[in-house]
PDB file of C-alpha atoms in Angstrom:
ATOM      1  CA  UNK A 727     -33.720  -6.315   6.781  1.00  0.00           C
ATOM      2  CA  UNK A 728     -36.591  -3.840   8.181  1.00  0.00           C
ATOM      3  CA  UNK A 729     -35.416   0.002   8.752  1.00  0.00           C
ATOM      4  CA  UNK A 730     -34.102  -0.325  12.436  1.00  0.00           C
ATOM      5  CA  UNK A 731     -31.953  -2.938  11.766  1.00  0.00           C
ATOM      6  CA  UNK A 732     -30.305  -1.138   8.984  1.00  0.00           C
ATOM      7  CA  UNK A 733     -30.255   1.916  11.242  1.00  0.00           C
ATOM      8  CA  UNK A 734     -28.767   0.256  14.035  1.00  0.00           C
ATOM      9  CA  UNK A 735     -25.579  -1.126  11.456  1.00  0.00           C
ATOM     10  CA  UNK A 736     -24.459   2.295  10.197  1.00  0.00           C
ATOM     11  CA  UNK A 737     -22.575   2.792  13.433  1.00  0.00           C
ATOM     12  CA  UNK A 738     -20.725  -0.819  13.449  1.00  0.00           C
ATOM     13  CA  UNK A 739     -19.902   0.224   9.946  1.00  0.00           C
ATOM     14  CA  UNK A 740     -18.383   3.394  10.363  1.00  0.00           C
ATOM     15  CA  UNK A 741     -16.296   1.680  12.675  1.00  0.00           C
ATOM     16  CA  UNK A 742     -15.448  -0.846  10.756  1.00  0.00           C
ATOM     17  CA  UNK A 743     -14.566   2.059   8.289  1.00  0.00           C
ATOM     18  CA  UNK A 744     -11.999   3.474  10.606  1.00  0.00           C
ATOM     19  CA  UNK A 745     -10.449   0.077  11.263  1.00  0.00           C
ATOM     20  CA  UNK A 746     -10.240   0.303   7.734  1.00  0.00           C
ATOM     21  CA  UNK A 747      -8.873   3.712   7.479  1.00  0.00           C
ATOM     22  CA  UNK A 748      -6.177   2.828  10.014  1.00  0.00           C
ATOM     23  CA  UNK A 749      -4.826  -0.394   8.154  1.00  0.00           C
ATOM     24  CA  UNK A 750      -4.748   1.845   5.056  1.00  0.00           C
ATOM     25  CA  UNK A 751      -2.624   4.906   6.461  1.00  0.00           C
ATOM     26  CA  UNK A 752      -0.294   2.637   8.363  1.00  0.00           C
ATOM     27  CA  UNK A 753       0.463   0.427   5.412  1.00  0.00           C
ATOM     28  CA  UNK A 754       1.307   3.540   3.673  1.00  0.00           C
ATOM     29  CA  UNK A 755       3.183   5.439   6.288  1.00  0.00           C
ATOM     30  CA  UNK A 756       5.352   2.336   6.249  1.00  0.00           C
ATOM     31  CA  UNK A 757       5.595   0.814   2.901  1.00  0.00           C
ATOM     32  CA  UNK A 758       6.050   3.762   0.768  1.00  0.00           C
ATOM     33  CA  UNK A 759       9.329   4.533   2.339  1.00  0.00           C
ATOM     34  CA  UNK A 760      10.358   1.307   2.571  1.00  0.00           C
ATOM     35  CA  UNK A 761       9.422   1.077  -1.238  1.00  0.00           C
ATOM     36  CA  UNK A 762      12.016   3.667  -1.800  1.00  0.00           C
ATOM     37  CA  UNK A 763      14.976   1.681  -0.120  1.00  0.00           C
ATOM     38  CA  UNK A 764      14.033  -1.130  -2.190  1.00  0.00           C
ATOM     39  CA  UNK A 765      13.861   0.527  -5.283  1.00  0.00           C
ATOM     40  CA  UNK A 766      17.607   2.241  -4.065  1.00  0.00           C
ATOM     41  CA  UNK A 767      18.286  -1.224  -3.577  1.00  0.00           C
ATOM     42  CA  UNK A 768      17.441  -2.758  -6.990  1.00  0.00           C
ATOM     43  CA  UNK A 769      19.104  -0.123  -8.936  1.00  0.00           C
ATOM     44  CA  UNK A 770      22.068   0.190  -6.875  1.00  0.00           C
ATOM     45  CA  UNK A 771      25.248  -0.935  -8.257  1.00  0.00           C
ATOM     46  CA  UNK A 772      25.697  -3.647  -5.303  1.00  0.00           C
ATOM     47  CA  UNK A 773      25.081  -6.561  -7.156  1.00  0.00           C
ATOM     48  CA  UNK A 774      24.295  -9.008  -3.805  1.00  0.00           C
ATOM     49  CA  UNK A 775      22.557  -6.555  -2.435  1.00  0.00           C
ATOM     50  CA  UNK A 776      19.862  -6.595  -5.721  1.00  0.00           C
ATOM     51  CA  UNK A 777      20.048  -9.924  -5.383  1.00  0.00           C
ATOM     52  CA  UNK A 778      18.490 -10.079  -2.251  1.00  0.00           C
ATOM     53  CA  UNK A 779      15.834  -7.906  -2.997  1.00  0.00           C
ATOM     54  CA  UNK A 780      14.747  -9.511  -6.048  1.00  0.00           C
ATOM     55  CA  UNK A 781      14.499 -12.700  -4.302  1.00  0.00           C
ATOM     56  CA  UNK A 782      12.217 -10.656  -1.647  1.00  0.00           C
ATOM     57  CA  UNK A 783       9.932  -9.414  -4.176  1.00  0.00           C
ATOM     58  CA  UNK A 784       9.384 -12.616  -6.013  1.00  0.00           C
ATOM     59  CA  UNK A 785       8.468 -14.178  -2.622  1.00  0.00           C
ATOM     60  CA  UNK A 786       6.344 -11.664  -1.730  1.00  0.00           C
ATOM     61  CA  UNK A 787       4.453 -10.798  -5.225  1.00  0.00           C
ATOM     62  CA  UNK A 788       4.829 -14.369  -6.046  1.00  0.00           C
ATOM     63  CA  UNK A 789       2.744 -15.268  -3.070  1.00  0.00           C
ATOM     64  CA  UNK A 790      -0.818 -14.506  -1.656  1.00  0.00           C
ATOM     65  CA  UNK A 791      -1.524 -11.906   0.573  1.00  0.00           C
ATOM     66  CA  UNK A 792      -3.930 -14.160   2.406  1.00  0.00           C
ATOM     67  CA  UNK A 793      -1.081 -16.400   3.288  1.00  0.00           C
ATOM     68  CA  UNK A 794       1.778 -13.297   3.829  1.00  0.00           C
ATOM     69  CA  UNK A 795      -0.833 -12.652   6.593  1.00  0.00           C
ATOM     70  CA  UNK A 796      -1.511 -15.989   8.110  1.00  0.00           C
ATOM     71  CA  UNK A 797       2.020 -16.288   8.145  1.00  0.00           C
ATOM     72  CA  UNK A 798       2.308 -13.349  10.018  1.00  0.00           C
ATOM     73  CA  UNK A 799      -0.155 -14.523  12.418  1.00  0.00           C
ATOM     74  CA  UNK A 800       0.578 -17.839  13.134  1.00  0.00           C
ATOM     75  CA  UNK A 801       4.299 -18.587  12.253  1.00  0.00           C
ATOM     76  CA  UNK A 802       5.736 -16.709  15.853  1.00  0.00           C
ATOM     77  CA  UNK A 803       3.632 -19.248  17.580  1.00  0.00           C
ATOM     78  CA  UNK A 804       4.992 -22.002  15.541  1.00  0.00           C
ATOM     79  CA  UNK A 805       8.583 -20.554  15.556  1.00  0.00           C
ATOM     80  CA  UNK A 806       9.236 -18.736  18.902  1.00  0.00           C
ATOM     81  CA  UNK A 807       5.951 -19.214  21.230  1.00  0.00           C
ATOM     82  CA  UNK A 808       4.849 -15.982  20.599  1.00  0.00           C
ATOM     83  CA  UNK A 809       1.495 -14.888  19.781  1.00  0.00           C
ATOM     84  CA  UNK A 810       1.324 -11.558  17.799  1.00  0.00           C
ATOM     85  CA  UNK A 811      -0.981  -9.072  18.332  1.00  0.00           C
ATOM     86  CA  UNK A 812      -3.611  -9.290  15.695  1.00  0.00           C
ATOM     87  CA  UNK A 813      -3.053  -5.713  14.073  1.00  0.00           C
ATOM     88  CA  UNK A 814       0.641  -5.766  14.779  1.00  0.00           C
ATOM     89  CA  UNK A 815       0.091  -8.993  12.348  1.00  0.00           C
ATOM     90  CA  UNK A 816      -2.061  -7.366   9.910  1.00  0.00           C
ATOM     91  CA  UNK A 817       0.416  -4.191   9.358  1.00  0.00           C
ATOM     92  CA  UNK A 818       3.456  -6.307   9.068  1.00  0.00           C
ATOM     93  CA  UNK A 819       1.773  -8.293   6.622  1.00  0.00           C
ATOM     94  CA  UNK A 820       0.736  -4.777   4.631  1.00  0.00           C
ATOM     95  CA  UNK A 821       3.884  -3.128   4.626  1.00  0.00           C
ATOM     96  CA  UNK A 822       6.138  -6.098   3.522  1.00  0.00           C
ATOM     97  CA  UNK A 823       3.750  -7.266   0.509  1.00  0.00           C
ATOM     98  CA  UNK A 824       3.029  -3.169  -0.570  1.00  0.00           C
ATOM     99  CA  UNK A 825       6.889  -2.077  -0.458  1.00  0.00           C
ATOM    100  CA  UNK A 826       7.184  -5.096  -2.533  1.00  0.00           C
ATOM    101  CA  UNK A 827       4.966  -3.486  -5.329  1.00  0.00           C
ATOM    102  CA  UNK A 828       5.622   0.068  -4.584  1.00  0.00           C
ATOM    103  CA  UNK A 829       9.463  -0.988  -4.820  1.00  0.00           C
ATOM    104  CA  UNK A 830       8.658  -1.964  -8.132  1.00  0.00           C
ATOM    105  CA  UNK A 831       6.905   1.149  -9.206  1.00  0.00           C
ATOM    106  CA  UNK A 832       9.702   3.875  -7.976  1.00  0.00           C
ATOM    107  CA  UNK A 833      12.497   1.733  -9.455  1.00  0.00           C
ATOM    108  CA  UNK A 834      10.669   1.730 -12.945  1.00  0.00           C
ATOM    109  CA  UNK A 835      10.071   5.279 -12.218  1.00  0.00           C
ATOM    110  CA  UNK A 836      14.002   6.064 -11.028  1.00  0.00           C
ATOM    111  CA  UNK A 837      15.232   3.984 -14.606  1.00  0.00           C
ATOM    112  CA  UNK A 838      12.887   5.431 -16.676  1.00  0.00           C
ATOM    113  CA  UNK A 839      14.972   9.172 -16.061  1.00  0.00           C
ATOM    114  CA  UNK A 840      17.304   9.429 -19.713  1.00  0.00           C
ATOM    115  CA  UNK A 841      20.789   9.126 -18.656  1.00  0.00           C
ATOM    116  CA  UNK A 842      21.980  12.302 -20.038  1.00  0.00           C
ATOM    117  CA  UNK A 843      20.041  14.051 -17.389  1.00  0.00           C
ATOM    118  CA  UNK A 844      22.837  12.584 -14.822  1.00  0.00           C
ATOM    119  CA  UNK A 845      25.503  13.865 -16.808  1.00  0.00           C
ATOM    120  CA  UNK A 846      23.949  16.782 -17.289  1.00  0.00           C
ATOM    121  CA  UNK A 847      23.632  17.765 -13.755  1.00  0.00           C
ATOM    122  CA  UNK A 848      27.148  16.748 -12.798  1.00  0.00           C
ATOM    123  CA  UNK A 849      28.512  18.647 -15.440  1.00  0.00           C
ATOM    124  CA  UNK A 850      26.537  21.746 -14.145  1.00  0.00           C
ATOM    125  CA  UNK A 851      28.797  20.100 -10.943  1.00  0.00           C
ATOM    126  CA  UNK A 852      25.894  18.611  -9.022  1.00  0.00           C
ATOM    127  CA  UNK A 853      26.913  15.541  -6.847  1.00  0.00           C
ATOM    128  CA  UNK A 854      25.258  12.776  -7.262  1.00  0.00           C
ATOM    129  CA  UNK A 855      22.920  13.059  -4.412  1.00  0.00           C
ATOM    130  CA  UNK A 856      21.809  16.535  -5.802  1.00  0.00           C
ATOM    131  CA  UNK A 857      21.439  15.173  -9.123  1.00  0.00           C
ATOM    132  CA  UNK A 858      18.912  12.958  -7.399  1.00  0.00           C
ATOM    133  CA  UNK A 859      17.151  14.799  -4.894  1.00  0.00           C
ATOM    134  CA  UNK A 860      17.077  17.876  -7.186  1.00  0.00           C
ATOM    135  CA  UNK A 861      16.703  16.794 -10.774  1.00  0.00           C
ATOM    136  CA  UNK A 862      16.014  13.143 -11.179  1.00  0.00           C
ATOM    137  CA  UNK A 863      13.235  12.222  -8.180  1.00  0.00           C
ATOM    138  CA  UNK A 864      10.916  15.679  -9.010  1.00  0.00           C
ATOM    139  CA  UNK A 865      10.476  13.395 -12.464  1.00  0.00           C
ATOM    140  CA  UNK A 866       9.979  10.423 -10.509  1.00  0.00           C
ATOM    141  CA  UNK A 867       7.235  11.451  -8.470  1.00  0.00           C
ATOM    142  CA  UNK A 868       5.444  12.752 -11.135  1.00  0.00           C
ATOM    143  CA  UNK A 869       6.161   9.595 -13.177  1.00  0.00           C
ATOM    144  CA  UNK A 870       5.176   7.417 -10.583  1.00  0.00           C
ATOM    145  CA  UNK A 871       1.974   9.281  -9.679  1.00  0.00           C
ATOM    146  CA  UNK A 872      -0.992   7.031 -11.662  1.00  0.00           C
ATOM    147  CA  UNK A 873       0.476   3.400 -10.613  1.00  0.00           C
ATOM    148  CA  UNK A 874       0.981   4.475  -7.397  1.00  0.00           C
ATOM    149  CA  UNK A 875      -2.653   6.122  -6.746  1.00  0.00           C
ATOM    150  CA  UNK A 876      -3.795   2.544  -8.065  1.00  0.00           C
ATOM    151  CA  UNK A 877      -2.244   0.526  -5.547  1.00  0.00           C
ATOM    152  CA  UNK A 878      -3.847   3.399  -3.514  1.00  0.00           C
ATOM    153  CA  UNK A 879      -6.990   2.111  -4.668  1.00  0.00           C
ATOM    154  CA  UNK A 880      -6.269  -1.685  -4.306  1.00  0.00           C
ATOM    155  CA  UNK A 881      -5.104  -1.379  -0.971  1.00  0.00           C
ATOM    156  CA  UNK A 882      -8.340  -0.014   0.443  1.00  0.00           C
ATOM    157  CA  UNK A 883     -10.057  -3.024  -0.636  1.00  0.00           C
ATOM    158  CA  UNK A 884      -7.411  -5.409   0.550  1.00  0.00           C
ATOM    159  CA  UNK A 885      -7.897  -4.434   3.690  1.00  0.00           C
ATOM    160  CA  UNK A 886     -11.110  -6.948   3.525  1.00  0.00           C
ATOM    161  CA  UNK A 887      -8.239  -9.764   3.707  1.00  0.00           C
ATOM    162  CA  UNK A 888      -7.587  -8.820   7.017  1.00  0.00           C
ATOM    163  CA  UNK A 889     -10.895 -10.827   7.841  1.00  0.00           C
ATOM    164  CA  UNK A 890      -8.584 -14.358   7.225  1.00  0.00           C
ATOM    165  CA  UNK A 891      -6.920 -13.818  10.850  1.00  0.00           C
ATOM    166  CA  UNK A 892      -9.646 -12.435  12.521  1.00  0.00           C
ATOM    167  CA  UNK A 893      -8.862  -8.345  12.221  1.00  0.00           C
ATOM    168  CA  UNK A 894     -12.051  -6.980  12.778  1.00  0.00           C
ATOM    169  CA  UNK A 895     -12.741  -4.141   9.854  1.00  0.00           C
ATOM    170  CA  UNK A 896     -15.583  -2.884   7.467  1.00  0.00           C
ATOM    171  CA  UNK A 897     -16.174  -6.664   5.704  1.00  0.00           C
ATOM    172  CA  UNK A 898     -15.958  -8.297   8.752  1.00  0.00           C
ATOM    173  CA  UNK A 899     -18.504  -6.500  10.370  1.00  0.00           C
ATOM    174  CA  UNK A 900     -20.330  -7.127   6.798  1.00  0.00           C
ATOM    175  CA  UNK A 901     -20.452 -10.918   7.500  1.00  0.00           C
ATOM    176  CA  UNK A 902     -20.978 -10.996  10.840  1.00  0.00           C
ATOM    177  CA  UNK A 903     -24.033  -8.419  10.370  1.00  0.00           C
ATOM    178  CA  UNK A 904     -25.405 -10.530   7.037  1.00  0.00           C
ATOM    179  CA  UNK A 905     -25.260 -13.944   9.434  1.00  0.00           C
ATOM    180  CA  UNK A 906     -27.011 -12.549  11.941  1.00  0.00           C
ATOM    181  CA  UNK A 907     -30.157 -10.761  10.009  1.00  0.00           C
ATOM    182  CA  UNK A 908     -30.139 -13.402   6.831  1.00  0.00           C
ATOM    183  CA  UNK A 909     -29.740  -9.925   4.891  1.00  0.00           C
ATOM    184  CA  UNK A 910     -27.197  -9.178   1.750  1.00  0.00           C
ATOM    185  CA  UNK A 911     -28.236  -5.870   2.745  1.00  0.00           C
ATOM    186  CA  UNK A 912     -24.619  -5.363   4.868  1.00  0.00           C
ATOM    187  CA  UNK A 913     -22.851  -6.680   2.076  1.00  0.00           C
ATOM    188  CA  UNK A 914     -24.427  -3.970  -0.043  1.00  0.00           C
ATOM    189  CA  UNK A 915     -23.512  -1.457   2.177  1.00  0.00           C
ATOM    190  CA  UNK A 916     -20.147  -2.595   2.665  1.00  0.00           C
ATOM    191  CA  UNK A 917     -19.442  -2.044  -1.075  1.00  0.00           C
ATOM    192  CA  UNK A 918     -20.876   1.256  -1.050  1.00  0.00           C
ATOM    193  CA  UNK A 919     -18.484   1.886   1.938  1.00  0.00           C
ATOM    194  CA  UNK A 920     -15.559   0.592   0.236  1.00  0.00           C
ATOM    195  CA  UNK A 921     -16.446   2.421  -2.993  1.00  0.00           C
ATOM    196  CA  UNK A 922     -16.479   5.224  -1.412  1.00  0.00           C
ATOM    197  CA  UNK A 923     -12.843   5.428   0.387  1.00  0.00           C
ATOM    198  CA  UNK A 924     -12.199   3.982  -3.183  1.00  0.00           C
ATOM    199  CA  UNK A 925     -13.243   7.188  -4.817  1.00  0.00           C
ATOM    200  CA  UNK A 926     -11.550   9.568  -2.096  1.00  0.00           C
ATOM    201  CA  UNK A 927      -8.140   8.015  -2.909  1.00  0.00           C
ATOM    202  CA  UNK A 928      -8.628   8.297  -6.589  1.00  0.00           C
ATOM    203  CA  UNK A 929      -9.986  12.572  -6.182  1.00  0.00           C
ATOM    204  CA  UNK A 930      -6.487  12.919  -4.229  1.00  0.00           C
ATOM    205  CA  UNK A 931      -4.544  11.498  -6.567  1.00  0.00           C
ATOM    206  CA  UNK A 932      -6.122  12.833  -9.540  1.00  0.00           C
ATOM    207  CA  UNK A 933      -5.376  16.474  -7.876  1.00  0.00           C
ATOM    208  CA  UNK A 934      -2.205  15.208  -6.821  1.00  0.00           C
ATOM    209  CA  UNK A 935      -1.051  14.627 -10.755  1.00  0.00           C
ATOM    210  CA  UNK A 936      -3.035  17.994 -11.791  1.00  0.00           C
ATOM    211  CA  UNK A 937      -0.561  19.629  -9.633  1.00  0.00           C
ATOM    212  CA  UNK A 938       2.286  18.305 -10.709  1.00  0.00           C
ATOM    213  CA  UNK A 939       2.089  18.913 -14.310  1.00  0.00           C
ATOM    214  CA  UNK A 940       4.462  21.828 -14.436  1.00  0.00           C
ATOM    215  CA  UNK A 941       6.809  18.758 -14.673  1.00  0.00           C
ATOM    216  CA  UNK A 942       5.775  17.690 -18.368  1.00  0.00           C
TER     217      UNK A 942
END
């Protein structure tokens, strides 16, 4: 690949960063709450109710992402006649497999909390929901921190999959670029792309936990 062609890529591949970018926050803005009512859900005393979850999470971590988003895609059609938007698709897909896996994380975080500390607090006469909000989750977060800011980092470079159903995004443009100047030069540049937002996550998170460590 001479020097204008690589020139003329950087553009397609910023936007294919931003594509990127926006799969990424979305997921998060979505699943991480959503993680937190299933985590509430598998530790709550409700025993169908845990039940259900667990069956959702084995599903869903038990399964490809690939196929959570083909699924996605393609079973409306199938199902109802509908055709879903592409990136309507693509975030559904996200969200449901991530609050999956962050489910898992916050309720390991929420059981990993000693009991005394709950009796502690309501003997200070705290109500349950303060005991939470007030003594218990400040611990959480912090526990929760590190696997958290590495599903941070996987889910940047998931957002390749998104090429399966068409989404355009950073590795699509990647292939589409390499076909069309016989060049592994785009795939190079890709990585370096997704290595990037890669490293970005992990600064955040690392001054994320450094800020938190009052909590040891």
């Amino acid at each position: 690949m001479n020097a204008t062609a690589f020139l003329s890529m950087i553009p397609n591949m910023l936007i294919g960063c931003w594509e990127v970018i926006q799969i990424f926050l979305l997921t998060v803005l979505f699943a991480v709450p959503l993680g937190f009512l299933v985590a509430l859900g598998r530790t709550s005393r409700f025993k169908i109710l845990g039940g259900i979850i667990r069956i959702y999470q084995l599903i869903v971590r038990g399964t490809p992402l690939m196929l959570q988003l083909m699924f996605c895609m393609y079973a409306p059609s199938f199902l109802f006649g509908l055709t879903p938007h592409r990136f309507a698709a693509c975030i559904i897909a996200f969200v449901v497999n991530y609050a999956a896996y962050f489910g898992e994380i916050f309720r390991s975080g929420i059981q990993s909390i000693p009991q005394g500390q709950y009796e502690a607090g309501k003997v200070l006469g705290y109500t349950k929901t303060q005991v939470f909000f007030h003594i218990v989750l400040p611990q959480v977060i912090k526990r929760v921190i590190p696997p958290t800011g590495s599903e941070f980092m996987v889910l940047v470079k998931d957002t390749a999959l998104a090429q399966i159903i068409a989404q355009p995004q950073l590795f699509d443009i990647a292939i589409k670029t390499a076909a069309k100047n016989v060049s592994i030069t785009p795939y190079i540049a890709a990585g370096i792309f997704y290595l990037i937002m890669s490293a970005v996550v992990e600064f955040a998170f690392k001054k994320l936990e450094s800020k938190l460590d009052y909590y040891r």
